[in-house]
Amino acid sequence: MSPIFLIQAINVLYGVTTLAVLVLGLAVIFGLLGVLNIAHGEFVMVGAYCAWAVTADGLPFLLAVPLALVVCGLLGLVVERVLIRPLYHRPFDTLVATWGLSLLLRKTAEAIFGLGFRSVRLPLAGTWHFLGVDYPSYRLVLIAVSILVLAALFLWYGSSRTGMRIRAMVGNADLAQAQGIAVKRLAAGTFIAGTILAGLGGVMVAPLVPVQPFMGLDYVLRAFFVLVVGGLGSVLGVLAGAGAIGGLDSVVSALIDGTYGYFTVLVVAILFLWLRPRGIFAHN
Amino acid sequence: MTGQRSAPAPAAQDPAPAPGLVFEAVEGGYGSATVVRGLSGMAAPGEVLCVLGRNGVGKSTLMKLLLGYIPCLAGRVLLDGRPLDRLDPPARRRRGITYCPQERPVFDDLSVRDNLTLMRHDRTLAAFAPYFARFPILERRLNQHAGTLSGGEKKILSIVRGLSEEERVVLLDEPSEGVQWENILHMAELIAERKAKGVAFIVVEQNLAFAERIADRYLVMDQGKSVLAGPRAEIGRDAILAHLHV
Amino acid sequence: MRTTSLGILAILLLPLVVGDYWIYQFGLYFLYAAAAVGIGACWGRAGFLPLGQAMFFGIAAYLSGLALIACDGSATALIFLPLAAAASGLLAYLIAALVFRGIGESGAYFSMITLALSLLTFQIANNWSTVTGGFNGLKGIPGLPGIESYTASYYVAAVALILVLGLCGWLYDAPIGILWRALAENERRVALFGFDTNRLKAIAFGVSGLVAGIGGVLYAPQQGLVSPQLTGFILSANLVIWVAVGGRGTLLGPVLGTLIVGALTTQLRDTIPFWEVLMAAFFIFVVLAMPDGLAGAIARAATRLTASSHLARKLMGGGAARPKIMAPARTLEAGGAQLEIRDVSAGIGEVAILDRLSFAIRQSGISCIIGPNGAGKTSTFNLLTGELAARRGQVVLDGVMVSGMAPHRIVRRGVGRKFQIPSVFPDLAIADNLGIALWSGRASWLDLLRPRLRRWTSPMLEELCERYPFLAEADRRAAELSHGERQILELAMALLTEPRVLLLDEPCAGLSPEETQGVIDVIRWAAPRLGSAIVVIEHDMSLVKALAATVYVLHNGTLLAEGSVAEIQADPAVRAVYVGSEK
């Protein structure tokens, strides 16, 4: 295998796995609760700023993980209580309300940190040499962590009873209540899990992208496109969608340039939204 | 929601509160429509109350009032003398009320096995052997999605799940709908077994033949009100049929 | 009328009061306001939210800029400017027509598509440098011929905004505006009055694209520069905020929001810390707690201040005129239709609902469908109105196979329906609820643009009003009616369409005995007048006896028995179903 091809292949793998991790938060909230959280990208942004805050103070990068967990978790708790809970089963109002939330978070970040880019120092500099190529170590770690997170979620969702109860609640809330499931608390927990996942995704990508108030917009759209293409309700769907969107982006970017990658993604997503809103695997 | 009570509250130091599930002059409905108007009744331990009436007279609405899905606009619901007014359905479940709804009685997206074990601490099927003996079809379909069952099979799954919870009060909304007669008889026997152990039942039914087999008391409804109520021995089939307009 | 002239006067006199800075600001924000009014039409009226409206503003601005540059500021450009605005409108209409046909519903997916399209437009504008000037934009666009001062430019924008408001105000007043509000409340019900709801929504989106285009077309000469940002996310987001804060449901709300929030922001962003954060928080507050925004709040305050609710009604956009006009007769031939279900099976997912059902409905007079829960009664109605697809077999109406047709097409062939749960339009006035029924099958697309149709009446309506005087309380909202009155209102609406087959799903559900008797009387009164076939789903055998000569008994999705009430009651199979079989 030629080294250039191998590097491109790892690039694609990197693109797909990190995208999948960034989608997970939205997949949990939209796929399980049916709530389209447009502010998903802003939770990613908050996570990224957590990483910046930690490293800017000279603290170890890994401290960003508990910080993002707490910040995004608390934010998720408040948002669920104030914004989401009154609007369950009113998907359209949720859309508008979370759209407002995304603006609020973005403007707040703008007010605190300014519009400019911040960069987070790579916690793991240098490259690793293997199979005859050199590849940035942090990216390789990121790929590994992403695969771990995805696998963990896949196993947890398939076998744990919490996952099953969420499925039960979403499928038939009245019956879930009749069997003693406190649906309000479960839904809140699910929402918070989603925002935390988004925040952790933000921490992970922070060293690789410019951290700025508007970064979330791109993530929510990509995440949404991934879900539309892959279909809702399964980790495998997320992977398939991320493979399609991330793969397409990486391949087209590599062949032509980045703008066209993004361009292709937009066109494909619009076609899917329009013609196959329930994803690749939908039958009818 | 509980502001206006039409029935006077009983004295607080009532010596012996009625055991089982009691509802007093409950009223409620959806939006602008009051569907249940001033209905009273009770299921004592070891007793089955059968609620009968045509479609749309408010039987399922009564169930939803008893379970807290919709608020009582008037009247109250008591379990062993303690009012349930402010409790939501999960809280009422924890107080010991089991419910098998008429519509969407099972989790369609879950397998039959998961439907049965979803809320069981042991997560095993050990407790279900006696039920599988009566309904072998369930055991054969354990790994199937419940959504692929027929309407009657779903009802059987639902009642097995409900009875296996082994609670003191069981509310069944049309358990026999779409179930073949042989299995209806099994249901009746299961209910009789639980009844003998002191469980109180409220059963909404359309199938009079089934109701006659299980009922200790009848409550016949029309347009949200009680039109006929009393022990089974005192109420004949013709009297009930007159209210079912068949 | 008075408030309108006052408003126009204020706009005209403003340049005499304030200086060039504000004249420039208002001139610019009038153009944004035009686009905001379009969002109001979609979101506040038709009930779907466009998230990428800047693309239509921006596309028109680019087209206009290119035309002006090509004509080098000569008057020839004036021919192209209206075309540029129209192109934006047409593009919007085509997008919505295609998308709504694809996905039907108007929820999040449509919104996300508009957002993605707007980002796509930004990408194109940003990268297609040879035409758009790329990132730096289209520079050196000449002004409109003869428009040189800020004041002149201001007046151009003011006239454009007044034009846009006039257009939208007229549409809101016309039947199409009522239908937009109706479909935002209950799209399925509108379709079952025979209206193509996807087309109605596409028209709303087309109008919003057109008015955004009008703003964009004038932006280019006013600012002299068109950059990709004009098509993208930030302007789209701002427009939505302005509309929400101003009041999406009203004509003037979006303008109010744009001028107050938008113009103030340029001023206050730097002086008040966290101004934009406050605005975003306020936006959320408005979405949660004040869906009719500032304009709604002002209207309510005005109602409280002045005893007359004239201003309020002006702002809220309501009020029907007095003298009535007789509606034309329906274009269908009168009398009953021949409706036949042939060997139909249908289901949802793996659940079979109808199982080789066959029966023919009598050509005129009343018949009843009875059957236990889950027998497939309401599903049979859904099949007849095209909402439940047949997996096998056919539904034939007057010799034409209608299974597979869209519901609104079937309804237009003369099928009317009343739902079990009264499905009126709660936020609409009684008169408009009845109006929708009268327009059904009588009004052409062009007619829907004529406000005078809101004064339509019909002989049947007059007689119904005599029976039920509350139907004549034109301005009362249907939400204020009791459950029983709503049942009557929906029954009246179903009758007014003068269908050839009328399907009534438990018309007496939830009614008192007196109300029930009234409904029975109306059905019996209407049957010979319409000469149509009336099919009633009913459980109460005493009502069935009072209504029907023929009874169809359904069980497990198939026809169990058919005959007179006496025959049905004597049928052992029917009795077995109701009492419970022992075998």
PDB file of C-alpha atoms in Angstrom, chain B residues 30 32-34 37 54-56 59 102 147-149 154 174 177-178 181-182 184 206-210 212-213 222-223 237-238 241 244-246, chain C residues 350-351 371-374 377 420 481-483 486 506 508 510-513 516 538-542 556 569 574-575 577-583:
ATOM      1  CA  TYR B  30     -60.482  16.012  27.774  1.00  0.00           C
ATOM      2  CA  SER B  32     -63.867  21.075  26.858  1.00  0.00           C
ATOM      3  CA  ALA B  33     -65.566  17.686  26.989  1.00  0.00           C
ATOM      4  CA  THR B  34     -66.479  16.227  30.374  1.00  0.00           C
ATOM      5  CA  ARG B  37     -69.671  12.750  35.422  1.00  0.00           C
ATOM      6  CA  ARG B  54     -71.150   0.900  25.029  1.00  0.00           C
ATOM      7  CA  ASN B  55     -68.162   2.402  23.241  1.00  0.00           C
ATOM      8  CA  GLY B  56     -67.550   5.998  24.075  1.00  0.00           C
ATOM      9  CA  LYS B  59     -65.025   3.659  30.558  1.00  0.00           C
ATOM     10  CA  GLN B 102     -56.815  -1.036  26.218  1.00  0.00           C
ATOM     11  CA  GLY B 147     -45.174  -5.171  17.628  1.00  0.00           C
ATOM     12  CA  THR B 148     -45.382  -8.254  15.431  1.00  0.00           C
ATOM     13  CA  LEU B 149     -47.929  -9.960  17.702  1.00  0.00           C
ATOM     14  CA  LYS B 154     -50.604  -8.380  22.734  1.00  0.00           C
ATOM     15  CA  GLU B 174     -60.780  -4.576  27.859  1.00  0.00           C
ATOM     16  CA  GLU B 177     -60.508  -7.649  23.114  1.00  0.00           C
ATOM     17  CA  GLY B 178     -59.421  -9.746  20.161  1.00  0.00           C
ATOM     18  CA  TRP B 181     -62.371 -17.754  23.796  1.00  0.00           C
ATOM     19  CA  GLU B 182     -60.079 -20.480  25.043  1.00  0.00           C
ATOM     20  CA  ILE B 184     -60.258 -15.703  27.630  1.00  0.00           C
ATOM     21  CA  GLN B 206     -67.352  -5.353  26.405  1.00  0.00           C
ATOM     22  CA  ASN B 207     -67.548  -9.101  26.376  1.00  0.00           C
ATOM     23  CA  LEU B 208     -70.488  -9.864  28.621  1.00  0.00           C
ATOM     24  CA  ALA B 209     -69.826 -13.583  28.731  1.00  0.00           C
ATOM     25  CA  PHE B 210     -66.337 -12.929  30.115  1.00  0.00           C
ATOM     26  CA  GLU B 212     -70.181 -12.784  33.879  1.00  0.00           C
ATOM     27  CA  ARG B 213     -67.398 -15.222  34.660  1.00  0.00           C
ATOM     28  CA  ASP B 222     -73.954   5.455  29.890  1.00  0.00           C
ATOM     29  CA  GLN B 223     -72.928   8.954  28.828  1.00  0.00           C
ATOM     30  CA  ARG B 237     -78.057 -10.284  31.803  1.00  0.00           C
ATOM     31  CA  ASP B 238     -81.181  -8.704  30.323  1.00  0.00           C
ATOM     32  CA  LEU B 241     -78.227  -5.765  27.714  1.00  0.00           C
ATOM     33  CA  LEU B 244     -75.905  -1.894  25.927  1.00  0.00           C
ATOM     34  CA  HIS B 245     -78.660  -1.319  23.339  1.00  0.00           C
ATOM     35  CA  VAL B 246     -78.013  -4.454  21.406  1.00  0.00           C
TER      36      VAL B 246
ATOM     37  CA  GLU C 350     -47.791  -5.308  10.262  1.00  0.00           C
ATOM     38  CA  VAL C 351     -51.209  -4.711  11.757  1.00  0.00           C
ATOM     39  CA  GLY C 371     -69.285  -2.632  15.125  1.00  0.00           C
ATOM     40  CA  PRO C 372     -67.189  -3.238  18.235  1.00  0.00           C
ATOM     41  CA  ASN C 373     -63.979  -1.380  18.987  1.00  0.00           C
ATOM     42  CA  GLY C 374     -61.281  -2.011  16.469  1.00  0.00           C
ATOM     43  CA  LYS C 377     -65.144   1.719  11.230  1.00  0.00           C
ATOM     44  CA  GLN C 420     -65.353  12.036  15.900  1.00  0.00           C
ATOM     45  CA  LEU C 481     -67.501  27.364  21.922  1.00  0.00           C
ATOM     46  CA  SER C 482     -68.582  24.493  24.150  1.00  0.00           C
ATOM     47  CA  HIS C 483     -67.883  20.917  23.101  1.00  0.00           C
ATOM     48  CA  ARG C 486     -68.146  22.634  18.274  1.00  0.00           C
ATOM     49  CA  GLU C 506     -69.972   9.541  15.820  1.00  0.00           C
ATOM     50  CA  CYS C 508     -73.211  12.696  18.821  1.00  0.00           C
ATOM     51  CA  GLY C 510     -69.959  13.617  24.080  1.00  0.00           C
ATOM     52  CA  LEU C 511     -73.301  15.357  23.605  1.00  0.00           C
ATOM     53  CA  SER C 512     -76.145  15.649  26.106  1.00  0.00           C
ATOM     54  CA  PRO C 513     -79.452  13.922  25.241  1.00  0.00           C
ATOM     55  CA  THR C 516     -78.041  14.533  20.535  1.00  0.00           C
ATOM     56  CA  GLU C 538     -72.780   5.240  15.634  1.00  0.00           C
ATOM     57  CA  HIS C 539     -72.814   2.949  18.648  1.00  0.00           C
ATOM     58  CA  ASP C 540     -76.104   3.832  20.207  1.00  0.00           C
ATOM     59  CA  MET C 541     -78.722   1.520  18.639  1.00  0.00           C
ATOM     60  CA  SER C 542     -81.553   3.879  19.592  1.00  0.00           C
ATOM     61  CA  ASN C 556     -62.390  -7.540  12.442  1.00  0.00           C
ATOM     62  CA  GLN C 569     -80.683  -7.235  15.839  1.00  0.00           C
ATOM     63  CA  VAL C 574     -74.085  -9.897  15.352  1.00  0.00           C
ATOM     64  CA  ARG C 575     -75.379 -10.727  18.792  1.00  0.00           C
ATOM     65  CA  VAL C 577     -69.984 -10.259  18.506  1.00  0.00           C
ATOM     66  CA  TYR C 578     -71.570  -7.927  20.985  1.00  0.00           C
ATOM     67  CA  VAL C 579     -72.307 -10.314  23.825  1.00  0.00           C
ATOM     68  CA  GLY C 580     -69.123 -12.277  23.446  1.00  0.00           C
ATOM     69  CA  SER C 581     -68.874 -15.547  21.689  1.00  0.00           C
ATOM     70  CA  GLU C 582     -68.529 -18.720  23.678  1.00  0.00           C
ATOM     71  CA  LYS C 583     -66.869 -20.559  20.893  1.00  0.00           C
TER      72      LYS C 583
END
